[in-house]
CSV table of C-alpha atoms and ligand atoms in Angstrom, one decimal:
chain,number,residue,atom,x,y,z
T,577,MET,CA,14.1,33.2,-7.5
T,578,THR,CA,10.4,32.3,-6.6
T,579,ASN,CA,8.8,29.1,-8.9
T,580,PHE,CA,5.5,29.1,-7.6
T,581,ILE,CA,3.3,31.2,-5.4
T,582,LEU,CA,-0.1,29.6,-3.5
T,583,HIS,CA,-2.2,32.4,-2.3
T,584,ASN,CA,-5.9,32.6,-1.3
T,585,ALA,CA,-5.2,29.5,0.9
T,586,THR,CA,-6.3,27.9,4.1
T,587,LEU,CA,-3.3,26.5,4.9
T,588,HIS,CA,-3.4,23.3,7.2
T,589,GLY,CA,-0.9,24.1,10.5
T,590,ALA,CA,0.4,27.5,9.6
T,591,PRO,CA,-1.4,30.6,10.7
T,592,ALA,CA,-1.2,32.4,6.9
T,593,ASP,CA,-2.8,32.3,3.5
T,594,ALA,CA,0.3,32.0,1.3
T,595,VAL,CA,3.1,29.7,0.4
T,596,ALA,CA,6.3,30.5,-1.5
T,597,ILE,CA,8.2,28.0,-3.6
T,598,ALA,CA,11.7,27.9,-4.9
T,599,ASN,CA,13.8,25.2,-6.3
T,600,GLY,CA,11.3,22.5,-4.8
T,601,ILE,CA,11.7,24.0,-1.2
T,602,ILE,CA,9.2,25.9,0.7
T,603,THR,CA,10.7,29.3,1.1
T,604,ALA,CA,8.2,31.5,2.7
T,605,VAL,CA,5.0,31.0,4.6
T,606,GLY,CA,3.1,34.4,5.4
T,607,PRO,CA,0.3,37.1,4.2
T,608,GLY,CA,-0.8,36.7,0.5
T,609,VAL,CA,0.1,40.6,0.3
T,610,ASP,CA,3.4,40.0,1.0
T,611,LEU,CA,4.5,36.8,-1.0
T,612,LEU,CA,2.9,38.1,-4.2
T,613,ARG,CA,5.5,41.0,-4.0
T,614,LEU,CA,8.2,38.1,-4.7
T,615,ALA,CA,6.5,37.1,-8.2
T,616,THR,CA,8.6,37.4,-11.2
T,617,PRO,CA,7.0,37.5,-14.9
T,618,ASP,CA,7.7,33.4,-14.4
T,619,THR,CA,6.6,32.9,-11.0
T,620,HIS,CA,3.7,30.3,-11.3
T,621,VAL,CA,0.8,32.1,-9.2
T,622,ILE,CA,-2.3,30.0,-8.2
T,623,ASP,CA,-5.3,31.7,-6.5
T,624,CYS,CA,-6.6,29.0,-3.9
T,625,ALA,CA,-10.0,30.8,-4.0
T,626,GLY,CA,-9.9,30.0,0.0
T,627,ARG,CA,-9.4,26.1,-0.3
T,628,VAL,CA,-7.5,24.4,1.8
T,629,VAL,CA,-3.8,23.3,1.2
T,630,ILE,CA,-2.4,20.3,3.1
T,631,PRO,CA,1.0,18.6,3.1
T,632,GLY,CA,1.3,16.1,0.7
T,633,ILE,CA,-0.3,12.5,1.7
T,634,VAL,CA,2.5,9.7,2.3
T,635,ASP,CA,1.1,6.3,1.3
T,636,ASP,CA,3.8,4.6,2.7
T,637,HIS,CA,3.2,0.8,2.6
T,638,CYS,CA,1.3,-0.2,-0.9
T,639,HIS,CA,2.2,-2.3,-3.7
T,640,LEU,CA,2.9,-0.4,-6.6
T,641,PHE,CA,3.7,-2.9,-9.4
T,642,ALA,CA,0.7,-5.1,-8.4
T,643,THR,CA,-1.8,-2.3,-7.8
T,644,ALA,CA,-1.0,-1.5,-11.5
T,645,ALA,CA,-1.1,-4.7,-12.7
T,646,ARG,CA,-5.2,-4.9,-11.5
T,647,ARG,CA,-6.0,-2.6,-14.2
T,648,ARG,CA,-5.4,-5.8,-16.6
T,649,GLN,CA,-6.7,-8.1,-14.1
T,650,VAL,CA,-10.0,-10.0,-13.6
T,651,ASP,CA,-12.1,-8.6,-10.7
T,652,CYS,CA,-12.8,-11.9,-8.7
T,653,ARG,CA,-13.6,-9.6,-5.5
T,654,PRO,CA,-17.5,-10.6,-4.3
T,655,SER,CA,-18.5,-7.3,-5.2
T,656,ALA,CA,-17.7,-7.9,-9.1
T,657,THR,CA,-18.1,-12.3,-8.8
T,658,PRO,CA,-20.3,-13.0,-5.9
T,659,ASP,CA,-20.0,-16.7,-6.6
T,660,ILE,CA,-18.2,-19.4,-8.1
T,661,PRO,CA,-19.8,-20.0,-11.3
T,662,ALA,CA,-20.0,-16.1,-11.9
T,663,VAL,CA,-16.1,-16.3,-10.9
T,664,ILE,CA,-15.7,-19.2,-13.6
T,665,ALA,CA,-18.0,-17.1,-16.5
T,666,ALA,CA,-16.1,-14.0,-15.8
T,667,LEU,CA,-12.5,-15.8,-16.3
T,668,ARG,CA,-14.2,-17.6,-19.3
T,669,SER,CA,-15.1,-15.0,-21.0
T,670,ALA,CA,-11.7,-13.0,-20.2
T,671,ALA,CA,-9.9,-16.1,-21.5
T,672,THR,CA,-11.5,-15.8,-25.3
T,673,THR,CA,-9.3,-12.6,-26.0
T,674,GLY,CA,-5.5,-13.0,-26.2
T,675,ASP,CA,-2.4,-15.6,-25.0
T,676,GLY,CA,-0.6,-16.7,-22.4
T,677,TRP,CA,-1.4,-16.0,-18.6
T,678,LEU,CA,-4.6,-15.2,-17.5
T,679,ARG,CA,-4.6,-13.4,-14.0
T,680,GLY,CA,-7.5,-12.7,-11.6
T,681,TYR,CA,-7.7,-11.2,-8.1
T,682,GLY,CA,-9.5,-10.8,-5.1
T,683,TYR,CA,-11.4,-13.9,-4.5
T,684,ASP,CA,-13.0,-14.3,-0.9
T,685,ASP,CA,-13.1,-18.1,0.9
T,686,SER,CA,-14.8,-16.9,3.5
T,687,PRO,CA,-18.9,-16.8,4.1
T,688,VAL,CA,-19.4,-13.7,2.9
T,689,GLY,CA,-17.4,-14.3,-0.6
T,690,LEU,CA,-17.5,-17.6,-2.1
T,691,GLY,CA,-17.7,-19.9,1.2
T,692,ARG,CA,-14.8,-22.1,-0.1
T,693,HIS,CA,-11.4,-21.6,-1.6
T,694,LEU,CA,-11.2,-22.0,-5.4
T,695,ASN,CA,-9.4,-25.1,-7.0
T,696,ARG,CA,-7.8,-26.4,-10.3
T,697,ARG,CA,-10.8,-27.8,-11.4
T,698,ASP,CA,-13.2,-24.3,-11.1
T,699,LEU,CA,-10.4,-23.0,-12.9
T,700,ASP,CA,-10.0,-25.3,-15.5
T,701,ALA,CA,-13.7,-24.8,-16.0
T,702,ALA,CA,-13.0,-21.6,-17.3
T,703,SER,CA,-10.0,-22.4,-19.4
T,704,THR,CA,-7.9,-25.3,-20.1
T,705,ARG,CA,-5.7,-23.5,-22.8
T,706,ARG,CA,-4.6,-20.4,-20.6
T,707,PRO,CA,-2.4,-20.7,-17.9
T,708,THR,CA,-4.6,-19.0,-15.3
T,709,ARG,CA,-4.2,-17.9,-11.9
T,710,VAL,CA,-6.6,-15.9,-9.0
T,711,ASP,CA,-5.3,-14.3,-6.1
T,712,HIS,CA,-7.1,-14.3,-3.0
T,713,ARG,CA,-7.8,-10.9,-1.7
T,714,SER,CA,-5.3,-11.3,1.3
T,715,GLY,CA,-2.7,-11.5,-1.6
T,716,HIS,CA,-1.1,-14.4,0.6
T,717,ALA,CA,-2.6,-17.4,-1.3
T,718,CYS,CA,-3.5,-17.9,-5.1
T,719,VAL,CA,-5.1,-20.5,-7.3
T,720,LEU,CA,-3.6,-21.9,-10.6
T,721,ASN,CA,-5.4,-24.2,-13.0
T,722,SER,CA,-4.0,-27.5,-14.2
T,723,ALA,CA,-2.3,-25.6,-17.2
T,724,ALA,CA,-1.0,-23.0,-15.2
T,725,LEU,CA,0.5,-25.7,-12.4
T,726,ALA,CA,2.3,-27.9,-15.4
T,727,ALA,CA,4.0,-24.3,-16.7
T,728,VAL,CA,5.4,-23.7,-13.2
T,729,GLY,CA,6.1,-27.3,-12.3
T,730,VAL,CA,3.7,-27.8,-9.6
T,731,SER,CA,3.1,-31.9,-9.4
T,732,ARG,CA,2.7,-34.3,-6.6
T,733,ASP,CA,6.2,-34.8,-6.2
T,734,THR,CA,7.0,-31.0,-5.6
T,735,ALA,CA,8.3,-30.5,-2.4
T,736,ASP,CA,7.0,-27.5,-0.5
T,737,PRO,CA,9.2,-24.3,-1.0
T,738,PRO,CA,10.8,-22.6,1.9
T,739,GLY,CA,7.9,-20.3,3.7
T,740,GLY,CA,5.4,-21.9,1.2
T,741,SER,CA,2.7,-24.6,1.1
T,742,ILE,CA,1.4,-26.3,-1.7
T,743,VAL,CA,-2.4,-27.3,-0.3
T,744,ARG,CA,-3.0,-31.1,-1.4
T,745,ASP,CA,-5.8,-33.5,-1.3
T,746,GLY,CA,-6.4,-36.8,0.3
T,747,ASN,CA,-4.4,-38.3,-2.6
T,748,GLY,CA,-1.5,-36.1,-1.9
T,749,GLU,CA,-2.8,-33.8,-5.5
T,750,PRO,CA,-2.1,-30.5,-5.5
T,751,THR,CA,-5.7,-28.6,-5.4
T,752,GLY,CA,-4.0,-25.8,-7.1
T,753,LEU,CA,-4.2,-23.8,-3.9
T,754,LEU,CA,-0.8,-22.3,-3.0
T,755,LEU,CA,0.0,-20.2,0.4
T,756,ASP,CA,2.6,-17.8,0.5
T,757,MET,CA,4.6,-18.6,-3.1
T,758,GLY,CA,3.9,-15.1,-4.8
T,759,GLY,CA,8.1,-14.7,-5.0
T,760,TRP,CA,8.7,-18.3,-5.7
T,761,LEU,CA,5.9,-18.1,-8.6
T,762,GLY,CA,7.1,-14.6,-9.8
T,763,GLU,CA,10.7,-15.9,-10.4
T,764,ARG,CA,8.9,-18.4,-12.7
T,765,ILE,CA,6.4,-16.7,-14.3
T,766,GLY,CA,7.9,-13.3,-14.6
T,767,GLU,CA,6.0,-10.3,-13.4
T,768,PRO,CA,4.9,-8.0,-16.0
T,769,SER,CA,7.0,-5.2,-14.2
T,770,ASP,CA,9.3,-4.3,-17.0
T,771,ALA,CA,9.3,-0.9,-17.4
T,772,LYS,CA,9.8,-0.9,-20.9
T,773,ASN,CA,6.5,-2.9,-21.7
T,774,THR,CA,4.3,-0.6,-23.0
T,775,ALA,CA,0.9,-1.7,-21.8
T,776,TYR,CA,2.7,-1.7,-18.4
T,777,ARG,CA,4.0,1.9,-18.8
T,778,ALA,CA,0.4,3.0,-19.3
T,779,ASP,CA,-0.6,1.1,-16.3
T,780,LEU,CA,2.0,2.6,-14.1
T,781,LYS,CA,1.2,6.1,-15.3
T,782,ASP,CA,-2.4,5.8,-14.8
T,783,LEU,CA,-2.0,4.8,-11.2
T,784,GLY,CA,0.6,7.2,-10.9
T,785,ARG,CA,-2.2,9.8,-11.7
T,786,GLN,CA,-4.8,8.4,-9.5
T,787,LEU,CA,-2.8,8.9,-6.5
T,788,LEU,CA,-1.9,12.2,-7.3
T,789,SER,CA,-5.6,12.8,-7.3
T,790,TYR,CA,-6.3,12.0,-3.9
T,791,GLY,CA,-3.1,14.5,-2.9
T,792,ILE,CA,-0.2,11.4,-2.4
T,793,THR,CA,3.0,12.9,-3.0
T,794,ALA,CA,5.3,9.8,-1.5
T,795,VAL,CA,4.8,6.3,-1.9
T,796,THR,CA,6.6,3.3,-0.1
T,797,ASP,CA,6.5,-0.2,-2.0
T,798,ALA,CA,6.6,-2.7,0.6
T,799,GLY,CA,7.1,-5.8,-1.5
T,800,PRO,CA,9.0,-8.4,0.3
T,801,ASP,CA,10.9,-9.9,-2.9
T,802,ASN,CA,12.2,-6.3,-3.7
T,803,ASP,CA,15.7,-7.0,-5.3
T,804,ALA,CA,18.0,-5.0,-7.7
T,805,GLN,CA,16.0,-6.0,-10.4
T,806,ARG,CA,13.0,-4.3,-9.1
T,807,TRP,CA,15.1,-1.4,-7.9
T,808,GLN,CA,16.1,-0.9,-11.8
T,809,ASP,CA,12.2,-1.1,-12.8
T,810,PHE,CA,11.6,1.5,-10.3
T,811,THR,CA,14.5,3.6,-11.3
T,812,ASP,CA,12.9,3.4,-14.9
T,813,ALA,CA,9.6,4.1,-13.9
T,814,VAL,CA,10.5,7.1,-11.8
T,815,SER,CA,12.7,8.4,-14.3
T,816,ASP,CA,10.2,8.6,-16.6
T,817,CYS,CA,8.2,10.0,-14.5
T,818,LEU,CA,5.4,7.4,-14.9
T,819,LEU,CA,5.5,7.8,-11.1
T,820,PRO,CA,5.7,11.4,-10.1
T,821,GLN,CA,5.5,10.9,-6.5
T,822,ARG,CA,8.6,11.0,-4.2
T,823,VAL,CA,9.1,6.5,-4.4
T,824,THR,CA,11.0,4.8,-1.9
T,825,MET,CA,11.7,1.0,-2.3
T,826,MET,CA,11.6,-1.4,0.8
T,827,ALA,CA,14.5,-4.4,0.2
T,828,GLY,CA,13.3,-7.9,0.5
T,829,VAL,CA,15.2,-9.2,3.7
T,830,ASN,CA,16.8,-12.0,1.7
T,831,HIS,CA,17.8,-10.1,-1.1
T,832,LEU,CA,20.0,-7.6,1.4
T,833,ALA,CA,23.3,-9.2,-0.2
T,834,GLU,CA,22.1,-9.0,-3.7
T,835,LEU,CA,21.4,-5.4,-3.4
T,836,GLN,CA,24.9,-4.6,-1.8
T,837,SER,CA,26.7,-6.3,-4.2
T,838,ALA,CA,24.6,-3.6,-7.0
T,839,GLY,CA,26.4,-1.2,-4.9
T,840,LEU,CA,23.1,-0.4,-2.9
T,841,SER,CA,22.6,0.3,1.1
T,842,TYR,CA,19.8,1.9,3.2
T,843,GLY,CA,18.6,5.0,2.4
T,844,ASP,CA,20.7,5.4,-0.8
T,845,SER,CA,18.6,7.6,-3.7
T,846,THR,CA,18.7,8.3,-7.2
T,847,CYS,CA,16.7,9.9,-9.9
T,848,ASP,CA,17.4,13.5,-7.8
T,849,GLY,CA,16.4,11.9,-4.9
T,850,ARG,CA,12.8,10.9,-5.6
T,851,LEU,CA,13.8,7.2,-5.3
T,852,THR,CA,15.3,6.0,-2.1
T,853,LEU,CA,16.0,2.5,-0.8
T,854,GLY,CA,14.0,1.7,2.5
T,855,HIS,CA,13.6,-0.7,5.2
T,856,ALA,CA,14.3,-4.3,4.9
T,857,LYS,CA,10.7,-5.9,4.6
T,858,ILE,CA,10.7,-9.0,6.8
T,859,MET,CA,7.1,-11.4,6.5
T,860,LEU,CA,5.9,-12.5,9.4
T,861,THR,CA,2.7,-14.6,9.5
T,862,ALA,CA,0.7,-17.1,11.6
T,863,SER,CA,-1.6,-18.1,8.8
T,864,SER,CA,-0.9,-22.0,8.9
T,865,GLY,CA,-1.4,-22.0,12.7
T,866,ARG,CA,2.3,-21.2,13.8
T,867,LEU,CA,4.6,-18.6,13.1
T,868,THR,CA,7.0,-18.5,10.3
T,869,PRO,CA,9.9,-17.3,11.0
T,870,ASN,CA,9.9,-18.7,14.7
T,871,PRO,CA,10.7,-16.1,17.2
T,872,ALA,CA,14.5,-17.2,17.5
T,873,GLU,CA,14.5,-17.0,13.5
T,874,LEU,CA,13.0,-13.9,13.6
T,875,ALA,CA,15.7,-12.5,16.1
T,876,GLU,CA,18.1,-13.1,13.8
T,877,ILE,CA,16.9,-12.1,10.4
T,878,ILE,CA,16.5,-8.5,12.3
T,879,ALA,CA,19.9,-8.5,13.8
T,880,ALA,CA,21.0,-9.6,10.5
T,881,ALA,CA,19.4,-6.9,9.1
T,882,HIS,CA,20.2,-4.4,11.5
T,883,ALA,CA,24.4,-5.5,11.1
T,884,VAL,CA,24.2,-4.4,7.4
T,885,GLY,CA,22.6,-0.8,8.1
T,886,TYR,CA,18.5,-1.6,8.0
T,887,PRO,CA,15.8,-0.5,10.2
T,888,VAL,CA,13.4,-3.7,9.6
T,889,ALA,CA,9.5,-3.5,8.7
T,890,ILE,CA,7.6,-6.6,9.7
T,891,HIS,CA,4.6,-7.6,8.4
T,892,ALA,CA,2.5,-8.7,11.3
T,893,VAL,CA,-1.2,-9.2,10.8
T,894,GLU,CA,-2.2,-11.6,13.4
T,895,ARG,CA,-2.1,-11.3,17.4
T,896,ASP,CA,1.0,-13.5,17.7
T,897,ALA,CA,2.7,-12.0,14.9
T,898,ILE,CA,2.1,-8.7,16.6
T,899,VAL,CA,3.6,-10.0,19.9
T,900,ALA,CA,6.6,-11.7,18.4
T,901,SER,CA,7.5,-8.7,16.5
T,902,ALA,CA,7.1,-5.9,19.5
T,903,LEU,CA,8.9,-8.6,21.7
T,904,ALA,CA,11.9,-9.0,19.0
T,905,LEU,CA,12.3,-5.4,18.5
T,906,SER,CA,12.6,-4.8,22.3
T,907,ASP,CA,15.1,-7.2,22.4
T,908,HIS,CA,17.0,-6.0,19.3
T,909,PRO,CA,16.9,-2.2,19.4
T,910,THR,CA,17.7,-0.7,15.7
T,911,PRO,CA,20.9,1.1,15.6
T,912,VAL,CA,19.7,3.3,12.5
T,913,GLY,CA,16.3,4.9,11.6
T,914,HIS,CA,13.2,3.3,13.3
T,915,ASP,CA,11.9,-0.1,13.1
T,916,ARG,CA,8.2,-0.7,11.5
T,917,ILE,CA,5.5,-3.0,12.4
T,918,GLU,CA,3.2,-3.3,9.3
T,919,HIS,CA,-0.5,-4.0,9.7
T,920,CYS,CA,-1.1,-4.5,13.3
T,921,ALA,CA,-4.6,-5.7,12.5
T,922,GLU,CA,-5.5,-8.0,15.8
T,923,CYS,CA,-3.9,-5.4,18.5
T,924,PRO,CA,-5.9,-5.5,21.8
T,925,PRO,CA,-4.9,-3.1,24.5
T,926,ASP,CA,-2.6,-5.8,25.9
T,927,VAL,CA,-0.9,-6.2,22.5
T,928,ALA,CA,-0.6,-2.1,22.1
T,929,GLU,CA,1.3,-2.2,25.4
T,930,LEU,CA,4.2,-4.4,23.8
T,931,VAL,CA,4.0,-2.6,20.6
T,932,ALA,CA,4.3,0.7,22.7
T,933,GLN,CA,7.2,-0.9,24.7
T,934,SER,CA,9.3,-1.8,21.8
T,935,GLY,CA,9.6,1.8,20.2
T,936,ALA,CA,8.7,0.7,16.4
T,937,ARG,CA,6.5,2.8,14.8
T,938,ALA,CA,3.0,1.0,13.8
T,939,VAL,CA,1.8,1.6,10.0
T,940,LEU,CA,-1.7,0.5,10.0
T,941,ASN,CA,-4.6,-0.1,7.2
T,942,THR,CA,-7.3,1.5,8.4
T,943,GLY,CA,-8.9,1.7,4.8
T,944,PHE,CA,-9.7,-2.2,5.5
T,945,LEU,CA,-12.0,-1.0,8.0
T,946,HIS,CA,-13.9,1.1,5.7
T,947,TYR,CA,-13.7,-1.3,2.3
T,948,ASP,CA,-13.7,-4.6,4.0
T,949,GLY,CA,-15.6,-3.7,7.4
T,950,GLU,CA,-18.6,-5.5,6.7
T,951,ARG,CA,-16.9,-8.5,5.9
T,952,TYR,CA,-15.0,-8.0,9.6
T,953,ARG,CA,-18.4,-7.5,11.1
T,954,ARG,CA,-19.5,-11.0,10.2
T,955,THR,CA,-16.3,-13.0,10.5
T,956,VAL,CA,-14.5,-11.3,13.3
T,957,PRO,CA,-15.1,-12.1,16.7
T,958,ALA,CA,-17.2,-9.5,18.7
T,959,ASP,CA,-14.7,-8.5,21.7
T,960,LEU,CA,-11.7,-8.2,18.8
T,961,LEU,CA,-13.9,-6.0,16.5
T,962,PRO,CA,-12.6,-2.6,18.4
T,963,HIS,CA,-9.2,-3.9,18.4
T,964,LEU,CA,-8.6,-4.2,14.7
T,965,TYR,CA,-6.2,-1.7,12.8
T,966,PRO,CA,-6.6,0.9,16.2
T,967,ALA,CA,-4.9,3.7,15.4
T,968,GLY,CA,-6.7,5.9,18.0
T,969,ALA,CA,-5.7,3.3,20.9
T,970,LEU,CA,-2.4,2.8,20.0
T,971,ALA,CA,-1.7,6.6,19.4
T,972,ALA,CA,-3.2,6.7,22.8
T,973,SER,CA,-0.8,4.4,24.3
T,974,GLY,CA,2.2,6.5,22.7
T,975,VAL,CA,3.0,4.7,20.0
T,976,SER,CA,3.9,6.5,16.5
T,977,VAL,CA,1.1,5.7,14.3
T,978,GLU,CA,1.0,6.0,10.3
T,979,LEU,CA,-1.5,5.0,7.7
T,980,ALA,CA,-1.2,3.4,4.6
T,981,SER,CA,-3.4,1.5,2.1
T,982,ASP,CA,-1.7,-1.5,1.8
T,983,ALA,CA,-3.0,-1.4,-2.2
T,984,PRO,CA,-4.0,-3.8,-4.3
T,985,VAL,CA,-5.4,-5.3,-1.2
T,986,VAL,CA,-7.7,-2.2,-0.9
T,987,GLU,CA,-8.1,1.2,-2.9
T,988,PRO,CA,-5.1,3.6,-2.0
T,989,ASN,CA,-7.4,6.2,-1.0
T,990,PRO,CA,-6.1,7.9,2.0
T,991,TRP,CA,-9.2,9.8,2.7
T,992,ALA,CA,-11.0,6.3,3.2
T,993,ALA,CA,-8.0,5.5,5.7
T,994,MET,CA,-8.8,8.6,7.6
T,995,ALA,CA,-12.4,8.7,7.5
T,996,ALA,CA,-12.4,5.2,9.2
T,997,ALA,CA,-9.9,6.4,11.8
T,998,ILE,CA,-12.0,8.9,12.9
T,999,THR,CA,-15.4,7.3,13.0
T,1000,ARG,CA,-14.4,3.6,13.5
T,1001,ARG,CA,-17.0,2.9,10.7
T,1002,THR,CA,-17.5,0.8,7.6
T,1003,ALA,CA,-17.8,2.1,4.4
T,1004,GLU,CA,-21.7,1.3,4.7
T,1005,GLY,CA,-21.8,3.5,8.3
T,1006,ASN,CA,-21.7,0.5,10.6
T,1007,PRO,CA,-19.7,0.9,13.6
T,1008,LEU,CA,-16.7,-1.4,14.9
T,1009,GLY,CA,-16.4,0.0,18.1
T,1010,GLY,CA,-12.8,1.1,19.4
T,1011,ALA,CA,-11.1,4.0,20.1
T,1012,PRO,CA,-11.2,6.7,17.3
T,1013,VAL,CA,-8.6,8.9,16.2
T,1014,PRO,CA,-9.6,12.2,17.5
T,1015,SER,CA,-9.6,14.8,14.8
T,1016,VAL,CA,-9.0,14.9,11.3
T,1017,ALA,CA,-5.8,17.0,12.2
T,1018,LYS,CA,-4.6,14.2,13.9
T,1019,ALA,CA,-5.3,11.7,11.0
T,1020,LEU,CA,-4.0,13.5,8.7
T,1021,ARG,CA,-0.7,14.0,10.5
T,1022,MET,CA,-0.6,10.1,10.6
T,1023,HIS,CA,-0.9,9.9,6.6
T,1024,THR,CA,1.8,13.0,6.0
T,1025,THR,CA,4.3,11.4,7.8
T,1026,GLY,CA,6.8,14.6,8.5
T,1027,ASN,CA,5.5,16.7,5.7
T,1028,ARG,CA,4.8,20.4,6.6
T,1029,ILE,CA,4.0,23.6,5.4
T,1030,ALA,CA,7.1,25.8,7.0
T,1031,PRO,CA,9.9,27.3,5.4
T,1032,GLY,CA,12.7,24.8,4.8
T,1033,CYS,CA,10.4,22.0,3.9
T,1034,PRO,CA,10.2,20.3,1.0
T,1035,ALA,CA,7.5,21.7,-1.4
T,1036,ASP,CA,5.0,18.5,-1.4
T,1037,LEU,CA,1.7,20.0,-1.2
T,1038,ALA,CA,-2.2,19.5,-2.2
T,1039,VAL,CA,-4.8,22.0,-2.6
T,1040,VAL,CA,-7.8,19.7,-1.8
T,1041,GLU,CA,-12.0,19.8,-1.6
T,1042,PRO,CA,-14.1,19.9,0.0
T,1043,ASN,CA,-12.7,21.1,3.1
T,1044,PRO,CA,-11.8,18.0,4.9
T,1045,PHE,CA,-11.7,20.1,8.7
T,1046,THR,CA,-15.4,21.2,8.0
T,1047,SER,CA,-17.0,18.3,5.5
T,1048,PRO,CA,-19.2,15.8,7.7
T,1049,PRO,CA,-16.8,12.6,8.4
T,1050,GLU,CA,-18.9,10.6,5.7
T,1051,VAL,CA,-17.9,13.1,2.8
T,1052,LEU,CA,-14.1,12.5,4.0
T,1053,PRO,CA,-13.8,9.5,1.4
T,1054,SER,CA,-14.6,11.6,-1.3
T,1055,VAL,CA,-12.1,14.4,-0.8
T,1056,ARG,CA,-9.9,14.9,-4.2
T,1057,ALA,CA,-6.9,17.1,-5.0
T,1058,LEU,CA,-7.3,20.0,-7.4
T,1059,THR,CA,-3.4,20.4,-7.7
T,1060,THR,CA,-1.0,18.4,-6.2
T,1061,ILE,CA,2.9,19.4,-6.2
T,1062,VAL,CA,6.0,17.5,-5.8
T,1063,ALA,CA,9.0,18.9,-5.3
T,1064,GLY,CA,7.8,22.4,-6.4
T,1065,ARG,CA,6.5,20.8,-9.4
T,1066,ALA,CA,2.7,21.1,-10.2
T,1067,VAL,CA,2.3,17.5,-11.2
T,1068,TYR,CA,-1.2,17.0,-11.3
T,1069,GLN,CA,-3.9,19.4,-11.7
T,1070,ARG,CA,-7.8,18.0,-12.0
T,1071,ASP,CA,-8.9,20.8,-13.7
T,1072,ARG,CA,-7.1,23.8,-15.2
T,1073,SER,CA,-9.8,26.3,-16.2
T,1074,ARG,CA,-11.2,26.3,-12.4
T,1075,MET,CA,-7.9,27.3,-10.9
C,2552,LIG,ZN1,1.3,-5.1,2.1
């Protein structure tokens, strides 16, 4: 029986005006006059009034629990707190209500932000009572106040944990700044990801709805520390429909054995196929000035993940990291699925060529160009600007490119990411240079990974407005879904009375 018919629609990629859905699958695409005959009294019929229907958008790299948690944290981005006294004032005011950990996010040490990193003394001025942690906008650094350092046991005698570093002053005392220690801190503080926590459930549900409002029907959580506990958290969140999307959880590469002991391997799924275990996530950074892990270690990590059946997704932002990823993946082609290089931020043509030769997919965050473009224009060397997140250039070199948000680093708005990919302009409209993705249709294909409007395909669709294909590019970031359908169910309707 046909459960759903969308008619009077402008279908993207299909020369027809109606689509019929049964049991979560698109069963027919054709003229509305024909398809409406399939309707029974129980069929849900939507007149799209000529609006565009697109395949469901995929956000293939984001951090769901961290994005949801932002709803209860102090906004320390330059837009909210332009200088250090403003950061302190915002935290001090938040510290007066409540107990336990106080969290802030988004501070920027660059010249267009605070001009330097925060330190424990800054945060002590906000609160000595509550352990306080403020995350850097990159997600790879954070600052703790003295109460927080004591709570997690960081002192001058604490050694740097593997992969992380405790920044110290001239006397060897921790300044409060910790680099790449998110996982280490998570183990000590506990993340508020318990899907049974009422406040947290509300935040996650709110995020799920926000993503649906963009037309996002599938998301991948790229947490480098995702483990068996996190799989359980996602199972709770997906089975309770807090996240109505299809969810893929990448596996932290250091947790593959633990996941295996829990009976989980790559591609396994639960919750009627709505939660799937994805790629092994590897962190590769050059932020400390040298590659961590080094190329020999990276090769070993990749080979070990492949050996237990996982393709890998390598975090590579800096030029050196992208080069090392591409070379390592060329030497170690995956026996399963496809390997991925995440971010590809600093990627001039010679590096793009190596990525193409590696055969890996590139998952880029062109939304950063939209939201952070003005900062890039002031802080990135002019000859590198055109090669930041070069979706158009990589695709022209033959690389299979996907777009993804990396939220919470920026807003998970896929339309902003697509706009920046096709215009190479900041939200303020200033040019960054570089090869654009040539059309909205091509940008959309990069953000809908494999989803299509065709018989036999999963019924993941969105009715959107205004028409993204005919609107001027500056309007693109404001495109929104009226209806979003996941697996044949209308899980989001913005305004029932209008449909
Ligand atoms: Zn990420």
